[in-house]
Short mmCIF file of C-alpha atoms in Angstrom, two decimals:
data_model
loop_
_atom_site.label_atom_id
_atom_site.label_comp_id
_atom_site.label_asym_id
_atom_site.label_seq_id
_atom_site.Cartn_x
_atom_site.Cartn_y
_atom_site.Cartn_z
CA MET A 999 13.91 68.99 -8.67
CA LYS A 1000 14.84 66.97 -11.10
CA LEU A 1001 14.98 63.13 -11.29
CA PHE A 1002 18.27 61.22 -10.30
CA ASP A 1003 19.70 60.55 -13.79
CA VAL A 1004 20.65 56.92 -13.71
CA TYR A 1005 18.48 55.24 -16.39
CA PRO A 1006 19.39 55.98 -20.17
CA LEU A 1007 15.88 56.08 -21.85
CA PHE A 1008 14.46 55.72 -24.75
CA ASP A 1009 12.28 58.50 -25.80
CA ILE A 1010 8.90 57.13 -25.84
CA ASN A 1011 6.28 57.47 -23.45
CA ILE A 1012 4.19 54.43 -22.87
CA VAL A 1013 0.77 55.28 -21.55
CA LYS A 1014 -1.51 52.55 -22.28
CA GLY A 1015 -0.87 48.46 -22.82
CA LYS A 1016 -3.05 45.45 -23.65
CA GLY A 1017 -1.97 42.24 -23.90
CA CYS A 1018 1.18 41.80 -25.95
CA HIS A 1019 0.88 45.41 -26.85
CA VAL A 1020 1.51 48.58 -25.60
CA TRP A 1021 0.79 52.11 -27.07
CA ASP A 1022 3.26 55.56 -26.65
CA ASP A 1023 1.31 59.25 -26.21
CA LYS A 1024 1.41 59.58 -30.18
CA GLY A 1025 -1.12 56.63 -30.44
CA THR A 1026 1.96 54.24 -32.05
CA GLU A 1027 1.62 50.69 -31.56
CA TYR A 1028 4.21 48.41 -30.03
CA LEU A 1029 4.68 44.72 -29.81
CA ASP A 1030 6.08 44.31 -26.40
CA LEU A 1031 8.68 41.09 -26.32
CA TYR A 1032 10.17 42.15 -23.11
CA GLY A 1033 7.02 42.62 -20.77
CA GLY A 1034 8.80 45.35 -19.02
CA HIS A 1035 12.13 43.09 -17.56
CA ALA A 1036 9.88 40.01 -17.64
CA VAL A 1037 7.31 41.72 -15.69
CA ILE A 1038 4.00 41.52 -17.31
CA SER A 1039 3.67 37.55 -16.92
CA ILE A 1040 -0.66 37.59 -17.90
CA GLY A 1041 -0.74 40.43 -20.06
CA HIS A 1042 -1.03 44.25 -20.12
CA CYS A 1043 -4.18 45.59 -18.48
CA GLN A 1044 -5.85 41.79 -18.36
CA PRO A 1045 -9.45 42.51 -17.38
CA HIS A 1046 -9.86 40.11 -14.64
CA TYR A 1047 -6.69 41.51 -13.00
CA VAL A 1048 -8.17 45.05 -13.15
CA GLU A 1049 -11.40 44.11 -11.89
CA MET A 1050 -9.58 42.30 -8.90
CA LEU A 1051 -7.25 45.39 -8.12
CA THR A 1052 -9.85 48.03 -8.75
CA ARG A 1053 -12.27 46.10 -5.87
CA GLN A 1054 -10.06 45.36 -3.60
CA LEU A 1055 -8.85 49.11 -3.64
CA SER A 1056 -12.30 50.37 -2.93
CA MET A 1057 -12.38 48.30 0.00
CA LEU A 1058 -8.74 48.31 1.53
CA GLY A 1059 -5.70 49.15 0.06
CA PHE A 1060 -2.99 48.43 3.07
CA TYR A 1061 -3.03 47.91 6.43
CA SER A 1062 -0.13 46.14 8.92
CA ASN A 1063 1.49 42.77 8.96
CA SER A 1064 0.13 43.07 12.66
CA VAL A 1065 -3.22 41.71 11.74
CA VAL A 1066 -4.34 38.89 10.39
CA ASN A 1067 -4.95 39.10 6.76
CA ARG A 1068 -6.56 36.51 4.99
CA LEU A 1069 -5.29 37.59 1.49
CA GLN A 1070 -1.64 36.42 2.55
CA GLN A 1071 -3.48 32.81 3.90
CA GLN A 1072 -5.39 32.52 0.38
CA LEU A 1073 -2.57 33.23 -1.78
CA ALA A 1074 0.03 30.68 0.16
CA GLU A 1075 -3.00 28.17 -0.24
CA ARG A 1076 -3.06 28.71 -4.00
CA LEU A 1077 0.32 28.86 -4.90
CA GLY A 1078 1.41 25.95 -2.84
CA PRO A 1079 -0.50 23.54 -5.33
CA ALA A 1080 0.11 25.29 -8.31
CA CYS A 1081 3.86 25.51 -8.07
CA GLY A 1082 4.37 22.25 -6.76
CA TYR A 1083 5.72 23.28 -3.08
CA ASP A 1084 2.72 22.76 -0.87
CA ASP A 1085 4.41 22.04 2.05
CA TYR A 1086 6.95 25.14 1.73
CA GLN A 1087 6.04 28.26 3.54
CA LEU A 1088 5.50 31.46 2.30
CA PHE A 1089 7.18 34.57 3.34
CA LEU A 1090 5.78 37.79 1.10
CA ILE A 1091 7.74 41.15 0.42
CA ASN A 1092 7.82 43.91 -2.21
CA SER A 1093 10.86 43.35 -5.16
CA GLY A 1094 13.09 40.58 -6.13
CA ALA A 1095 16.48 42.21 -4.43
CA GLU A 1096 14.24 41.73 -0.84
CA ALA A 1097 13.41 38.23 -1.63
CA ASN A 1098 17.12 37.25 -2.21
CA GLU A 1099 18.23 39.39 0.61
CA ASN A 1100 15.90 37.58 3.12
CA ALA A 1101 17.06 34.27 1.88
CA LEU A 1102 20.17 34.60 2.49
CA LYS A 1103 19.47 36.34 5.74
CA LEU A 1104 17.24 33.26 6.89
CA ALA A 1105 20.28 30.87 5.45
CA SER A 1106 22.85 32.62 7.74
CA PHE A 1107 20.16 32.44 10.53
CA THR A 1108 20.04 28.46 10.14
CA ASN A 1109 23.88 27.21 10.06
CA GLY A 1110 25.44 30.48 11.32
CA ARG A 1111 27.90 30.81 8.51
CA THR A 1112 29.08 33.92 6.05
CA ARG A 1113 30.02 32.71 2.90
CA ILE A 1114 28.22 32.35 -0.19
CA LEU A 1115 28.69 31.10 -3.74
CA ALA A 1116 27.21 32.71 -6.61
CA ALA A 1117 27.38 31.73 -10.16
CA GLN A 1118 30.21 33.93 -12.77
CA LYS A 1119 27.69 36.56 -14.61
CA ALA A 1120 24.99 36.05 -11.83
CA PHE A 1121 22.49 38.77 -11.16
CA HIS A 1122 20.56 38.68 -7.88
CA GLY A 1123 19.33 42.37 -7.01
CA ARG A 1124 20.87 45.72 -6.06
CA THR A 1125 20.72 45.95 -2.28
CA SER A 1126 23.15 44.61 0.19
CA LEU A 1127 23.60 40.89 0.12
CA ALA A 1128 21.77 40.91 -3.00
CA VAL A 1129 24.17 43.09 -5.16
CA GLU A 1130 27.25 41.32 -3.37
CA ALA A 1131 25.89 38.12 -4.94
CA THR A 1132 25.68 39.82 -8.46
CA ASP A 1133 28.89 39.49 -10.48
CA ASN A 1134 29.02 43.19 -11.74
CA PRO A 1135 31.75 44.99 -10.12
CA LYS A 1136 30.04 48.44 -11.56
CA ILE A 1137 27.21 48.00 -9.57
CA ILE A 1138 28.74 46.66 -6.15
CA ALA A 1139 29.67 49.90 -3.93
CA PRO A 1140 32.64 49.74 -1.50
CA ILE A 1141 30.51 49.46 1.43
CA ASN A 1142 28.60 46.43 -0.48
CA ALA A 1143 32.01 44.71 -1.14
CA ASN A 1144 32.60 42.32 2.26
CA ARG A 1145 34.23 39.53 0.66
CA HIS A 1146 30.93 36.88 1.56
CA VAL A 1147 31.05 35.71 -2.12
CA THR A 1148 33.08 33.62 -4.34
CA TYR A 1149 31.82 33.45 -8.46
CA LEU A 1150 32.01 30.22 -10.10
CA PRO A 1151 31.56 29.08 -13.54
CA MET A 1152 28.20 27.71 -13.96
CA ASN A 1153 28.12 24.16 -14.67
CA ASP A 1154 31.70 22.95 -13.80
CA LEU A 1155 30.81 20.89 -10.68
CA ASP A 1156 34.37 20.36 -9.43
CA ALA A 1157 34.81 23.98 -8.55
CA TRP A 1158 31.93 24.01 -6.77
CA ALA A 1159 32.47 20.91 -5.02
CA ALA A 1160 36.06 22.02 -4.43
CA GLU A 1161 34.64 25.39 -2.11
CA LEU A 1162 31.72 23.39 -0.35
CA GLU A 1163 34.22 20.91 0.92
CA LYS A 1164 35.77 23.90 2.96
CA GLY A 1165 32.77 23.37 4.99
CA ASP A 1166 31.88 26.88 5.20
CA VAL A 1167 29.28 27.71 2.79
CA CYS A 1168 26.35 29.17 4.24
CA ALA A 1169 24.27 29.19 0.83
CA VAL A 1170 24.62 28.41 -2.68
CA ILE A 1171 22.16 30.97 -4.78
CA LEU A 1172 21.57 30.21 -8.36
CA GLU A 1173 20.03 31.17 -11.55
CA CYS A 1174 18.68 28.07 -13.03
CA ILE A 1175 18.35 30.31 -16.39
CA GLN A 1176 20.39 33.43 -16.29
CA GLY A 1177 18.50 36.66 -17.50
CA VAL A 1178 21.16 39.62 -17.04
CA GLY A 1179 23.94 36.84 -17.66
CA GLY A 1180 22.84 36.49 -21.46
CA ILE A 1181 20.19 33.13 -20.81
CA ARG A 1182 22.72 30.97 -19.81
CA MET A 1183 21.59 27.63 -18.65
CA ALA A 1184 22.34 25.22 -15.79
CA THR A 1185 22.43 21.70 -16.46
CA ALA A 1186 20.90 18.79 -15.32
CA PRO A 1187 23.83 17.07 -14.19
CA PHE A 1188 25.35 19.99 -12.46
CA ALA A 1189 22.05 21.05 -10.45
CA GLN A 1190 21.73 17.60 -8.95
CA GLY A 1191 25.33 17.57 -8.09
CA LEU A 1192 25.27 20.79 -6.63
CA GLN A 1193 22.23 20.10 -4.53
CA GLU A 1194 23.72 16.62 -3.42
CA LEU A 1195 27.24 18.55 -2.04
CA CYS A 1196 24.98 21.25 -0.36
CA GLN A 1197 22.65 18.67 1.67
CA LYS A 1198 26.42 16.44 2.50
CA HIS A 1199 27.85 19.71 3.93
CA GLY A 1200 25.21 21.80 5.30
CA THR A 1201 24.75 24.37 2.76
CA LEU A 1202 21.32 26.04 1.57
CA LEU A 1203 20.38 25.60 -2.14
CA ILE A 1204 18.86 28.91 -2.96
CA CYS A 1205 17.37 28.75 -6.48
CA ASP A 1206 16.48 32.43 -7.93
CA GLU A 1207 13.66 32.41 -9.53
CA ILE A 1208 12.80 35.84 -10.02
CA GLN A 1209 13.18 36.23 -13.79
CA CYS A 1210 12.90 32.56 -14.71
CA GLY A 1211 10.56 31.41 -12.60
CA TYR A 1212 6.85 31.74 -12.46
CA GLY A 1213 5.74 29.87 -15.78
CA ARG A 1214 8.34 31.79 -17.72
CA SER A 1215 10.60 28.44 -18.79
CA GLY A 1216 7.51 26.46 -19.23
CA LYS A 1217 7.31 24.63 -16.20
CA PHE A 1218 6.45 27.03 -12.88
CA PHE A 1219 9.85 27.12 -12.15
CA ALA A 1220 13.19 26.64 -14.15
CA HIS A 1221 14.43 24.59 -12.12
CA GLN A 1222 11.89 22.09 -12.43
CA TRP A 1223 13.49 21.05 -15.58
CA LEU A 1224 16.66 19.84 -13.84
CA GLY A 1225 15.14 17.07 -11.30
CA ILE A 1226 15.90 19.45 -8.09
CA ARG A 1227 14.13 20.91 -4.64
CA PRO A 1228 15.97 23.59 -3.79
CA ASP A 1229 15.69 25.06 0.76
CA ILE A 1230 14.72 28.15 -0.61
CA ILE A 1231 13.08 29.60 -4.02
CA THR A 1232 12.61 32.96 -4.62
CA CYS A 1233 10.30 35.02 -6.48
CA ALA A 1234 9.08 38.25 -7.90
CA LYS A 1235 8.34 40.17 -11.38
CA GLY A 1236 5.53 37.94 -12.71
CA ILE A 1237 3.53 36.84 -9.31
CA GLY A 1238 2.22 40.27 -9.50
CA ASN A 1239 1.97 41.44 -13.39
CA GLY A 1240 3.31 44.70 -12.30
CA PHE A 1241 2.12 45.03 -8.91
CA PRO A 1242 5.48 45.58 -6.71
CA MET A 1243 5.67 41.95 -4.93
CA GLY A 1244 8.06 39.56 -3.91
CA ALA A 1245 8.56 36.12 -2.08
CA VAL A 1246 10.43 33.60 -0.31
CA LEU A 1247 9.28 30.04 -0.48
CA ILE A 1248 10.93 27.89 2.41
CA ALA A 1249 11.48 24.61 2.97
CA PRO A 1250 9.42 22.62 5.75
CA HIS A 1251 13.02 21.72 7.68
CA LEU A 1252 13.46 25.84 8.51
CA LYS A 1253 11.34 27.10 11.27
CA PRO A 1254 10.49 30.60 11.82
CA VAL A 1255 11.02 32.66 14.56
CA TYR A 1256 9.51 35.70 15.67
CA GLY A 1257 10.76 38.85 14.53
CA GLN A 1258 13.69 37.39 12.57
CA LEU A 1259 12.18 38.89 9.29
CA GLY A 1260 10.37 41.58 8.70
CA THR A 1261 8.87 44.08 6.20
CA THR A 1262 5.99 47.11 5.97
CA PHE A 1263 4.60 46.83 2.40
CA GLY A 1264 5.43 43.01 2.05
CA GLY A 1265 1.86 41.11 1.41
CA ASN A 1266 -0.39 43.92 1.45
CA HIS A 1267 -3.96 43.77 0.57
CA LEU A 1268 -3.34 45.06 -3.03
CA ALA A 1269 -0.23 42.96 -4.05
CA CYS A 1270 -2.15 39.65 -2.33
CA MET A 1271 -5.18 40.51 -5.05
CA ALA A 1272 -2.72 40.92 -7.62
CA ALA A 1273 -1.08 37.73 -7.19
CA LEU A 1274 -4.18 35.73 -6.81
CA ALA A 1275 -5.38 37.36 -9.82
CA VAL A 1276 -2.31 36.44 -11.76
CA LEU A 1277 -2.66 32.77 -10.49
CA ASP A 1278 -6.55 32.71 -11.84
CA VAL A 1279 -5.58 33.91 -15.17
CA MET A 1280 -2.74 31.77 -15.28
CA GLU A 1281 -4.78 28.81 -14.67
CA GLN A 1282 -8.07 29.70 -16.64
CA GLN A 1283 -5.69 30.26 -19.62
CA GLN A 1284 -2.85 27.90 -19.00
CA LEU A 1285 0.06 30.42 -19.66
CA VAL A 1286 2.51 27.83 -18.27
CA GLU A 1287 1.72 25.25 -20.80
CA ASN A 1288 1.18 28.37 -23.50
CA ALA A 1289 5.05 29.76 -22.25
CA ARG A 1290 6.40 26.02 -23.27
CA ILE A 1291 4.25 25.72 -26.64
CA VAL A 1292 4.41 29.36 -28.23
CA GLY A 1293 8.13 29.38 -26.65
CA GLU A 1294 9.48 26.01 -28.13
CA HIS A 1295 7.91 27.37 -31.68
CA LEU A 1296 9.32 30.98 -31.17
CA MET A 1297 12.78 28.81 -30.96
CA ASP A 1298 12.21 26.88 -33.79
CA ARG A 1299 11.34 29.79 -36.08
CA LEU A 1300 14.66 32.02 -34.87
CA LYS A 1301 16.82 28.71 -35.53
CA GLU A 1302 15.12 28.88 -39.41
CA LEU A 1303 16.18 32.53 -39.36
CA GLN A 1304 19.78 31.60 -37.90
CA GLN A 1305 19.85 29.76 -41.20
CA GLU A 1306 19.28 32.52 -43.34
CA CYS A 1307 20.90 35.02 -41.32
CA ARG A 1308 24.52 34.95 -40.42
CA HIS A 1309 24.28 37.42 -37.85
CA ILE A 1310 22.61 34.97 -35.59
CA VAL A 1311 25.50 33.01 -33.57
CA ASP A 1312 23.16 30.96 -31.13
CA VAL A 1313 19.85 30.79 -30.05
CA ARG A 1314 19.01 29.29 -26.43
CA GLY A 1315 16.54 29.73 -23.57
CA ARG A 1316 13.42 27.75 -22.45
CA GLY A 1317 9.51 28.65 -23.10
CA LEU A 1318 9.42 32.31 -22.82
CA MET A 1319 13.13 33.14 -21.68
CA ILE A 1320 14.59 33.46 -24.98
CA GLY A 1321 18.46 34.54 -25.55
CA VAL A 1322 19.29 35.66 -29.36
CA GLU A 1323 23.46 35.78 -29.96
CA LEU A 1324 24.68 37.93 -32.60
CA ASP A 1325 27.82 38.07 -34.17
CA MET A 1326 27.55 42.37 -33.35
CA PRO A 1327 26.60 44.54 -30.62
CA TYR A 1328 22.75 44.15 -30.34
CA LYS A 1329 22.24 48.22 -29.88
CA GLU A 1330 21.79 49.06 -33.85
CA VAL A 1331 19.48 45.86 -33.92
CA ARG A 1332 17.33 46.86 -30.89
CA THR A 1333 17.23 50.57 -31.77
CA ARG A 1334 16.07 49.59 -35.31
CA LEU A 1335 13.60 46.45 -33.81
CA LEU A 1336 12.06 49.73 -31.26
CA MET A 1337 11.97 52.84 -33.67
CA GLU A 1338 11.42 51.17 -37.33
CA GLU A 1339 9.59 47.98 -36.49
CA HIS A 1340 7.82 49.36 -33.29
CA CYS A 1341 8.94 46.02 -31.11
CA PHE A 1342 10.08 46.07 -27.38
CA THR A 1343 13.16 43.53 -26.44
CA GLY A 1344 15.70 43.26 -23.98
CA CYS A 1345 19.45 42.60 -24.09
CA SER A 1346 22.48 41.25 -22.28
CA GLY A 1347 26.02 41.62 -22.10
CA THR A 1348 26.55 43.61 -25.30
CA ASN A 1349 25.53 40.89 -28.07
CA VAL A 1350 22.32 38.94 -26.91
CA LEU A 1351 18.93 40.15 -27.66
CA ARG A 1352 16.85 38.70 -24.58
CA LEU A 1353 12.92 38.10 -25.47
CA LEU A 1354 10.51 37.90 -22.17
CA PRO A 1355 7.35 38.45 -23.49
CA PRO A 1356 3.85 38.39 -21.37
CA LEU A 1357 3.03 34.49 -21.08
CA CYS A 1358 0.01 35.52 -22.93
CA LEU A 1359 2.23 35.92 -26.59
CA THR A 1360 0.42 34.04 -29.21
CA ILE A 1361 1.95 31.66 -31.97
CA GLU A 1362 0.61 34.82 -34.52
CA GLU A 1363 2.65 37.73 -32.53
CA ALA A 1364 5.86 35.33 -32.39
CA ASP A 1365 5.56 35.05 -36.10
CA LEU A 1366 4.94 38.60 -36.39
CA PHE A 1367 8.11 39.27 -34.46
CA ILE A 1368 10.07 37.16 -36.65
CA GLU A 1369 8.98 39.00 -39.64
CA LYS A 1370 10.10 42.51 -37.85
CA LEU A 1371 13.47 40.92 -36.89
CA LYS A 1372 14.40 39.30 -40.15
CA ARG A 1373 13.47 42.75 -41.76
CA CYS A 1374 16.18 44.19 -39.03
CA LEU A 1375 18.81 41.81 -39.74
CA MET A 1376 18.35 40.89 -43.43
CA GLN A 1377 18.47 44.38 -44.83
#
């Protein structure tokens, strides 16, 4: 059997990691400014995380959601105060796409509607409704193209108001910092106006915090920079530091119904232990604050480099979610960073380098990246 060939791969076999660094099977060390698509939140192979998962696996790896799982309850009790939503409810699944799928389903159960508003350049996942809400026709199969979704320009409140005033919108789903869309950011006036319109028209506001949340922006959730409080918040990626997990945070006015939502693997014992370990380390090492401080330093250094280097058109983002827009396709620069400077970065569109390092990135590691990027751009 062969692998289904859907991923263009770099010819690098990563076999070990520690903190913000990974090593390949030849012993070459790489600085990781991408964290495996923003998944690595507390660092590769963080010792407390490894110890807690090892201990849990030696006792019980999995049992079904038909019995009490105290780890789920512990996670809810810890996550509420940590993120500022201790009055919300928690539903656990396995991935970001599942989180958005369940959020949209829950919204439709609540108001009986079927229409969704999403931002242009949005990415919300690859499953049925999640991919339909993703503004990329190349990955929407004909069976998913069911005309539920209208895409609108980010920050154009009048355009969203015109659609919401039709009175048939089930949900608005929004990344307050777009990841795949190129680190495009919602403004506070737009987000606040959108929330007011949703409340007025009986539409649920869903904030997709799968990539921009869990401390990455320098607050626990990116929407907390904007002064809004959504009806539903979706999480994944950094919640388990690499262990597959997703979560839906649900406002208290939305009431659960037996059998309405469900999952086989969601909230399993290992996943919950991973998420508890992540919260431990985030709190002990103050990683949300570290993301803000180191992110601001990295942004400042990038803007200084922009003054020296004509190839940098724009630098944008918050915390450790940063986009570096170039005046040329990113491919050559990203490849040189990887092959010559041994540094992983991500990308968006055709011209944007996307930086999503572990939240434990240090000032020294940020400065090291600047040196590597400068060599790639200035030669």
